[in-house]
Coordinates of C-alpha atoms in Angstrom, one line a residue:
M1 CA -5.0 6.2 -24.0
N2 CA -5.4 3.7 -26.9
P3 CA -7.3 0.5 -25.6
Q4 CA -4.7 -1.8 -27.3
A5 CA -1.8 0.0 -25.5
K6 CA -3.7 -0.1 -22.2
L7 CA -4.2 -3.9 -22.7
I8 CA -0.5 -4.5 -23.5
F9 CA 0.6 -2.5 -20.4
T10 CA -1.9 -4.4 -18.2
I11 CA -0.8 -7.8 -19.5
S12 CA 2.8 -6.7 -18.9
L13 CA 2.0 -5.8 -15.3
I14 CA 0.5 -9.2 -14.7
L15 CA 3.4 -10.9 -16.5
G16 CA 6.1 -9.0 -14.5
T17 CA 4.3 -9.8 -11.2
T18 CA 3.9 -13.5 -12.1
I19 CA 7.6 -13.8 -13.2
T20 CA 8.8 -12.3 -9.9
I21 CA 6.6 -14.3 -7.6
S22 CA 7.2 -17.6 -9.3
S23 CA 11.0 -17.3 -9.8
N24 CA 13.8 -19.1 -7.8
H25 CA 16.7 -17.3 -9.5
W26 CA 17.6 -13.7 -8.7
I27 CA 18.0 -12.6 -12.3
M28 CA 14.4 -13.8 -13.1
A29 CA 13.0 -11.9 -10.1
W30 CA 14.9 -8.8 -11.1
A31 CA 13.6 -9.1 -14.7
G32 CA 10.0 -9.3 -13.4
L33 CA 10.5 -6.2 -11.3
E34 CA 11.9 -4.3 -14.3
I35 CA 8.9 -5.4 -16.6
N36 CA 6.6 -4.2 -13.8
T37 CA 8.3 -0.8 -13.6
L38 CA 8.3 -0.2 -17.3
A39 CA 4.6 -1.3 -17.7
I40 CA 3.3 1.0 -15.0
L41 CA 5.2 4.2 -16.2
P42 CA 2.9 4.9 -19.3
L43 CA -0.1 4.4 -17.0
I44 CA 1.2 6.9 -14.5
S45 CA 2.0 9.5 -17.2
K46 CA -1.0 9.0 -19.4
S47 CA -2.8 12.3 -18.5
H48 CA 0.2 14.3 -20.0
H49 CA -0.2 16.7 -17.1
P50 CA 3.2 18.1 -15.8
R51 CA 2.4 16.6 -12.4
A52 CA 1.9 13.1 -14.0
I53 CA 5.2 13.4 -16.0
E54 CA 7.0 14.4 -12.8
A55 CA 5.4 11.5 -10.9
A56 CA 6.5 9.0 -13.6
T57 CA 10.1 10.4 -13.5
K58 CA 10.3 10.1 -9.7
Y59 CA 8.9 6.6 -9.8
F60 CA 11.3 5.5 -12.6
L61 CA 14.4 6.9 -10.8
T62 CA 13.6 5.3 -7.4
Q63 CA 12.5 1.9 -8.8
A64 CA 15.6 1.8 -11.1
A65 CA 17.9 2.5 -8.1
A66 CA 16.1 -0.2 -6.0
S67 CA 16.3 -2.7 -8.9
T68 CA 20.1 -2.0 -9.2
L69 CA 20.5 -2.6 -5.4
V70 CA 18.5 -5.9 -5.8
L71 CA 20.9 -7.0 -8.6
F72 CA 23.9 -5.8 -6.6
S73 CA 22.9 -7.7 -3.4
S74 CA 22.2 -11.0 -5.4
M75 CA 25.5 -10.7 -7.3
N76 CA 27.4 -10.0 -4.1
N77 CA 25.8 -13.1 -2.5
A78 CA 26.6 -15.2 -5.6
W79 CA 30.2 -14.0 -5.5
Y80 CA 30.7 -15.1 -1.9
T81 CA 28.5 -18.2 -1.7
G82 CA 28.1 -19.4 -5.3
Q83 CA 24.3 -19.4 -4.8
W84 CA 21.8 -17.6 -7.2
D85 CA 18.8 -19.1 -5.4
I86 CA 16.5 -16.5 -3.8
T87 CA 16.1 -18.5 -0.6
Q88 CA 19.8 -19.0 -0.2
L89 CA 20.6 -15.3 0.6
T90 CA 23.1 -15.8 3.5
H91 CA 25.9 -13.2 3.2
P92 CA 25.3 -10.4 5.8
T93 CA 26.1 -7.5 3.4
S94 CA 23.8 -8.9 0.7
C95 CA 21.0 -9.1 3.3
L96 CA 21.5 -5.5 4.4
V97 CA 21.6 -4.2 0.8
L98 CA 18.5 -6.3 -0.1
T99 CA 16.5 -4.9 2.9
T100 CA 17.4 -1.4 1.7
A101 CA 16.3 -2.2 -1.9
I102 CA 13.0 -3.8 -0.9
S103 CA 12.3 -0.8 1.5
M104 CA 12.9 1.5 -1.5
K105 CA 10.6 -0.6 -3.7
L106 CA 7.8 -0.7 -1.0
G107 CA 8.3 2.9 0.3
L108 CA 9.2 2.0 3.9
V109 CA 10.6 4.9 5.9
P110 CA 13.3 6.4 5.4
F111 CA 12.9 5.6 1.7
H112 CA 9.3 6.7 1.5
F113 CA 9.6 10.3 0.0
W114 CA 8.8 9.3 -3.6
F115 CA 5.6 7.5 -2.7
P116 CA 3.1 10.3 -1.7
E117 CA 4.5 12.5 -4.6
V118 CA 3.9 9.8 -7.2
M119 CA 0.4 9.0 -5.8
Q120 CA -0.5 12.7 -6.0
G121 CA 0.5 12.8 -9.6
T122 CA -1.7 10.0 -10.9
S123 CA -5.3 9.0 -11.1
L124 CA -7.1 7.1 -8.4
I125 CA -7.1 3.8 -10.3
V126 CA -3.3 4.0 -11.0
G127 CA -2.9 5.0 -7.4
L128 CA -4.7 1.9 -6.4
L129 CA -2.3 -0.2 -8.6
L130 CA 0.7 1.5 -7.1
S131 CA -0.4 0.9 -3.5
T132 CA -1.4 -2.7 -4.0
A133 CA -0.3 -4.6 -7.1
M134 CA 3.1 -3.0 -7.3
K135 CA 3.8 -3.8 -3.7
F136 CA 3.1 -7.6 -4.2
P137 CA 6.4 -8.6 -6.0
P138 CA 8.7 -6.9 -3.4
I139 CA 6.6 -8.4 -0.5
T140 CA 7.1 -11.9 -2.0
L141 CA 10.8 -11.4 -2.3
L142 CA 10.9 -10.2 1.4
Y143 CA 8.8 -13.3 2.3
M144 CA 11.2 -15.7 0.5
T145 CA 14.3 -14.1 2.1
S146 CA 12.8 -13.5 5.5
P147 CA 14.7 -16.1 7.5
S148 CA 18.1 -14.5 6.7
L149 CA 17.1 -10.8 7.2
D150 CA 18.0 -8.9 10.3
P151 CA 14.9 -8.7 12.6
T152 CA 16.2 -5.6 14.6
L153 CA 16.6 -3.6 11.4
L154 CA 13.2 -4.6 10.1
T155 CA 11.6 -3.8 13.4
T156 CA 13.2 -0.3 13.4
L157 CA 12.1 0.4 9.8
A158 CA 8.6 -0.9 10.7
I159 CA 8.2 1.3 13.8
L160 CA 9.5 4.4 11.9
S161 CA 7.1 3.7 9.0
V162 CA 4.1 3.5 11.3
A163 CA 5.2 6.7 13.1
V164 CA 5.9 8.7 9.9
G165 CA 2.9 7.3 8.1
G166 CA 0.7 8.5 11.0
W167 CA 2.4 11.9 11.6
M168 CA 2.7 13.0 8.0
G169 CA -0.9 12.0 7.1
L170 CA -2.3 14.3 9.8
N171 CA -2.4 17.7 8.0
Q172 CA -3.0 16.5 4.4
T173 CA -6.0 17.6 2.5
Q174 CA -5.3 15.6 -0.7
I175 CA -7.0 12.2 -0.5
R176 CA -4.4 10.4 -2.6
K177 CA -1.6 11.6 -0.3
I178 CA -3.6 10.5 2.8
M179 CA -3.9 7.0 1.2
A180 CA -0.2 7.0 0.5
F181 CA 0.7 7.7 4.1
S182 CA -1.9 5.1 5.2
S183 CA -0.1 2.6 2.9
I184 CA 3.3 3.4 4.5
S185 CA 1.9 2.9 7.9
H186 CA 0.3 -0.5 6.9
L187 CA 3.6 -1.6 5.4
G188 CA 5.2 -1.0 8.8
W189 CA 2.8 -3.5 10.3
M190 CA 3.8 -6.0 7.6
A191 CA 7.5 -5.5 8.0
I192 CA 7.6 -5.9 11.8
V193 CA 6.3 -9.5 11.8
I194 CA 8.0 -10.9 8.6
S195 CA 11.0 -12.3 10.5
Y196 CA 8.8 -14.1 13.0
N197 CA 5.8 -15.2 11.0
P198 CA 5.9 -14.5 7.3
K199 CA 2.5 -16.0 6.6
L200 CA 1.0 -13.2 8.8
T201 CA 2.6 -10.6 6.6
L202 CA 1.0 -12.1 3.5
L203 CA -2.4 -12.3 5.3
N204 CA -2.0 -8.6 6.3
F205 CA -1.1 -7.7 2.8
Y206 CA -4.1 -9.5 1.2
L207 CA -6.6 -7.9 3.7
Y208 CA -4.9 -4.5 3.2
T209 CA -5.2 -4.8 -0.6
M210 CA -8.9 -5.7 -0.3
M211 CA -9.8 -2.8 2.0
T212 CA -7.7 -0.2 0.0
A213 CA -9.3 -1.4 -3.2
A214 CA -12.7 -0.9 -1.7
V215 CA -11.8 2.7 -0.6
F216 CA -10.1 3.7 -3.9
L217 CA -13.0 2.3 -6.0
T218 CA -15.5 4.1 -3.9
L219 CA -13.6 7.4 -4.1
N220 CA -13.2 6.9 -7.8
S221 CA -17.0 6.5 -8.3
I222 CA -17.8 9.7 -6.3
K223 CA -14.8 11.4 -8.1
A224 CA -13.3 12.7 -4.8
L225 CA -9.7 13.9 -4.9
K226 CA -9.6 16.2 -2.0
L227 CA -11.4 16.7 1.3
P228 CA -13.7 19.6 0.3
T229 CA -15.0 17.5 -2.6
L230 CA -15.7 14.7 -0.1
L231 CA -17.7 17.2 2.1
T232 CA -20.3 17.7 -0.6
S233 CA -20.5 14.1 -1.8
W234 CA -23.0 13.0 0.8
T235 CA -25.9 14.4 -1.3
K236 CA -24.7 12.5 -4.3
S237 CA -24.7 8.9 -3.0
P238 CA -25.6 8.6 0.7
A239 CA -25.5 4.8 0.8
L240 CA -22.0 4.6 -0.8
N241 CA -20.7 7.2 1.6
T242 CA -22.1 5.3 4.6
V243 CA -20.2 2.2 3.4
L244 CA -17.1 4.3 2.8
L245 CA -17.3 5.4 6.5
L246 CA -17.3 1.8 7.6
T247 CA -14.5 0.7 5.1
L248 CA -12.3 3.5 6.4
L249 CA -12.8 2.4 10.0
S250 CA -12.0 -1.1 8.9
L251 CA -8.7 0.2 7.3
A252 CA -8.0 1.9 10.6
G253 CA -8.3 -1.4 12.3
L254 CA -11.2 -1.0 14.6
P255 CA -12.4 -4.2 16.3
P256 CA -15.6 -5.5 14.8
L257 CA -14.3 -5.0 11.3
T258 CA -11.9 -7.0 9.1
G259 CA -9.0 -4.5 9.5
F260 CA -8.6 -5.5 13.2
L261 CA -7.9 -9.2 12.3
P262 CA -4.2 -8.8 11.0
K263 CA -3.4 -6.3 13.8
W264 CA -4.7 -8.6 16.4
F265 CA -2.7 -11.5 15.1
I266 CA 0.5 -9.4 14.7
I267 CA 0.2 -8.1 18.3
Q268 CA -0.3 -11.7 19.5
E269 CA 2.8 -12.9 17.5
L270 CA 5.0 -10.1 18.8
T271 CA 4.0 -10.8 22.5
K272 CA 4.8 -14.5 21.9
Q273 CA 8.3 -13.4 20.6
D274 CA 8.9 -11.4 23.9
M275 CA 8.5 -8.1 21.9
A276 CA 5.7 -6.6 24.0
P277 CA 7.3 -3.1 24.1
A278 CA 7.5 -3.1 20.3
A279 CA 3.8 -4.2 20.1
T280 CA 2.8 -1.5 22.5
V281 CA 4.7 1.2 20.6
I282 CA 3.3 0.2 17.2
S283 CA -0.3 0.0 18.5
L284 CA 0.0 3.5 20.0
L285 CA 1.4 4.9 16.8
S286 CA -1.4 3.4 14.8
L287 CA -3.7 5.8 16.7
L288 CA -2.2 8.6 14.6
S289 CA -3.4 7.1 11.4
L290 CA -6.8 6.4 13.1
F291 CA -7.1 10.1 13.4
F292 CA -6.9 10.8 9.7
Y293 CA -9.1 7.9 8.8
L294 CA -11.7 9.4 11.2
R295 CA -11.2 12.8 9.5
L296 CA -11.9 11.2 6.1
A297 CA -14.9 9.4 7.5
Y298 CA -16.2 12.7 9.1
C299 CA -15.8 14.5 5.8
A300 CA -17.6 11.7 3.9
T301 CA -20.6 11.3 6.2
I302 CA -20.8 12.9 9.6
T303 CA -20.3 16.6 8.9
L304 CA -22.7 18.0 6.4
P305 CA -21.3 21.1 4.5
P306 CA -22.5 24.6 5.7
H307 CA -25.2 26.2 3.6
A308 CA -23.2 29.2 2.6
T309 CA -20.7 26.9 0.8
N310 CA -18.7 28.0 -2.3
H311 CA -19.1 24.5 -3.7
V312 CA -21.6 23.5 -6.4
K313 CA -23.9 21.0 -4.9
Q314 CA -23.5 17.5 -6.4
W315 CA -26.5 16.2 -8.3
R316 CA -27.8 12.9 -7.0
I317 CA -27.3 10.4 -9.8
N318 CA -29.0 7.0 -9.7
K319 CA -25.9 5.2 -11.0
P320 CA -25.7 1.5 -10.2
V321 CA -22.9 0.7 -7.8
N322 CA -20.0 -1.2 -9.2
L323 CA -20.3 -5.0 -8.3
S324 CA -16.6 -5.1 -7.3
I325 CA -17.1 -2.2 -4.8
A326 CA -20.0 -4.2 -3.3
I327 CA -18.0 -7.4 -3.0
L328 CA -14.9 -5.7 -1.6
T329 CA -16.7 -3.6 1.0
T330 CA -18.7 -6.6 2.2
L331 CA -15.4 -8.5 2.7
S332 CA -13.8 -5.4 4.3
L333 CA -16.5 -5.3 6.9
T334 CA -17.5 -8.9 7.6
L335 CA -14.4 -11.1 7.5
L336 CA -13.6 -10.7 11.2
P337 CA -17.1 -11.4 12.5
M338 CA -17.2 -14.5 10.2
S339 CA -13.7 -15.8 11.1
P340 CA -14.8 -17.9 14.2
M341 CA -17.1 -19.9 11.8

């Protein structure tokens, strides 16, 4: 892709996100979401592979439908209450339609079918954008409207998301699909707590973005797209693979690492709100996703490939590790131990 074109699309992405997160009026928020969608489409389809074109089409159709629903819910609310302010969404039908629209934008279950398919059709870097940057504007809209949304509905969507994200990730061999299901399951954790403590949702989102970025950038630098490739990558960069193991465990939410921090806070908040059963269920369901993180970690570091392998062994290249990977992995591993300080 032409560097100038890439620059324009990147700037448009930043612009669309900024417009959405800083707006008070529904029409401005909708315009920002549209700019975002249109800017990411050329990035998804830039390889001109049929898979990429298909992914871009699927992405466009779902996001267009979701944007239409956002517009419909805000117009419905304005019709009944005369309010175009985002925080003044009070009409029950509008709240229901908005929850549906944002779930489609984020890929919460049962509106998640597009997400793994789109992730599979793009490169790792665009996959990273889709699972982090493109989720930020819808999350902020959810944050601003959270007091008026139905907590029972959100809890149901959240528990379903964690369950489906865990179950469907179990037998995947494509790394991008595994990361997509991991994203769906993390979004479930964010959705369950947004009615009670929206700040926790944002904290969870920031930490999730950081850990996912670390994993995606690491995978991108070892050029791993499926599990067999990951099996032979140990010989290529042992140190990077060791760090990948720890970052994956952090993403799974194991205690001494950063990923445990948001889960701990969310479980604490849910028990304060007398939702101990929901907290128990969501914690048990996250064990499903722990399994596929462990499998990724096993493939990356613990199991060495058999000697009679059909794969060409990777040459060890003394390539300097990207500074951003170093910073992100350090944060992904040490924020929880440092938090008491």
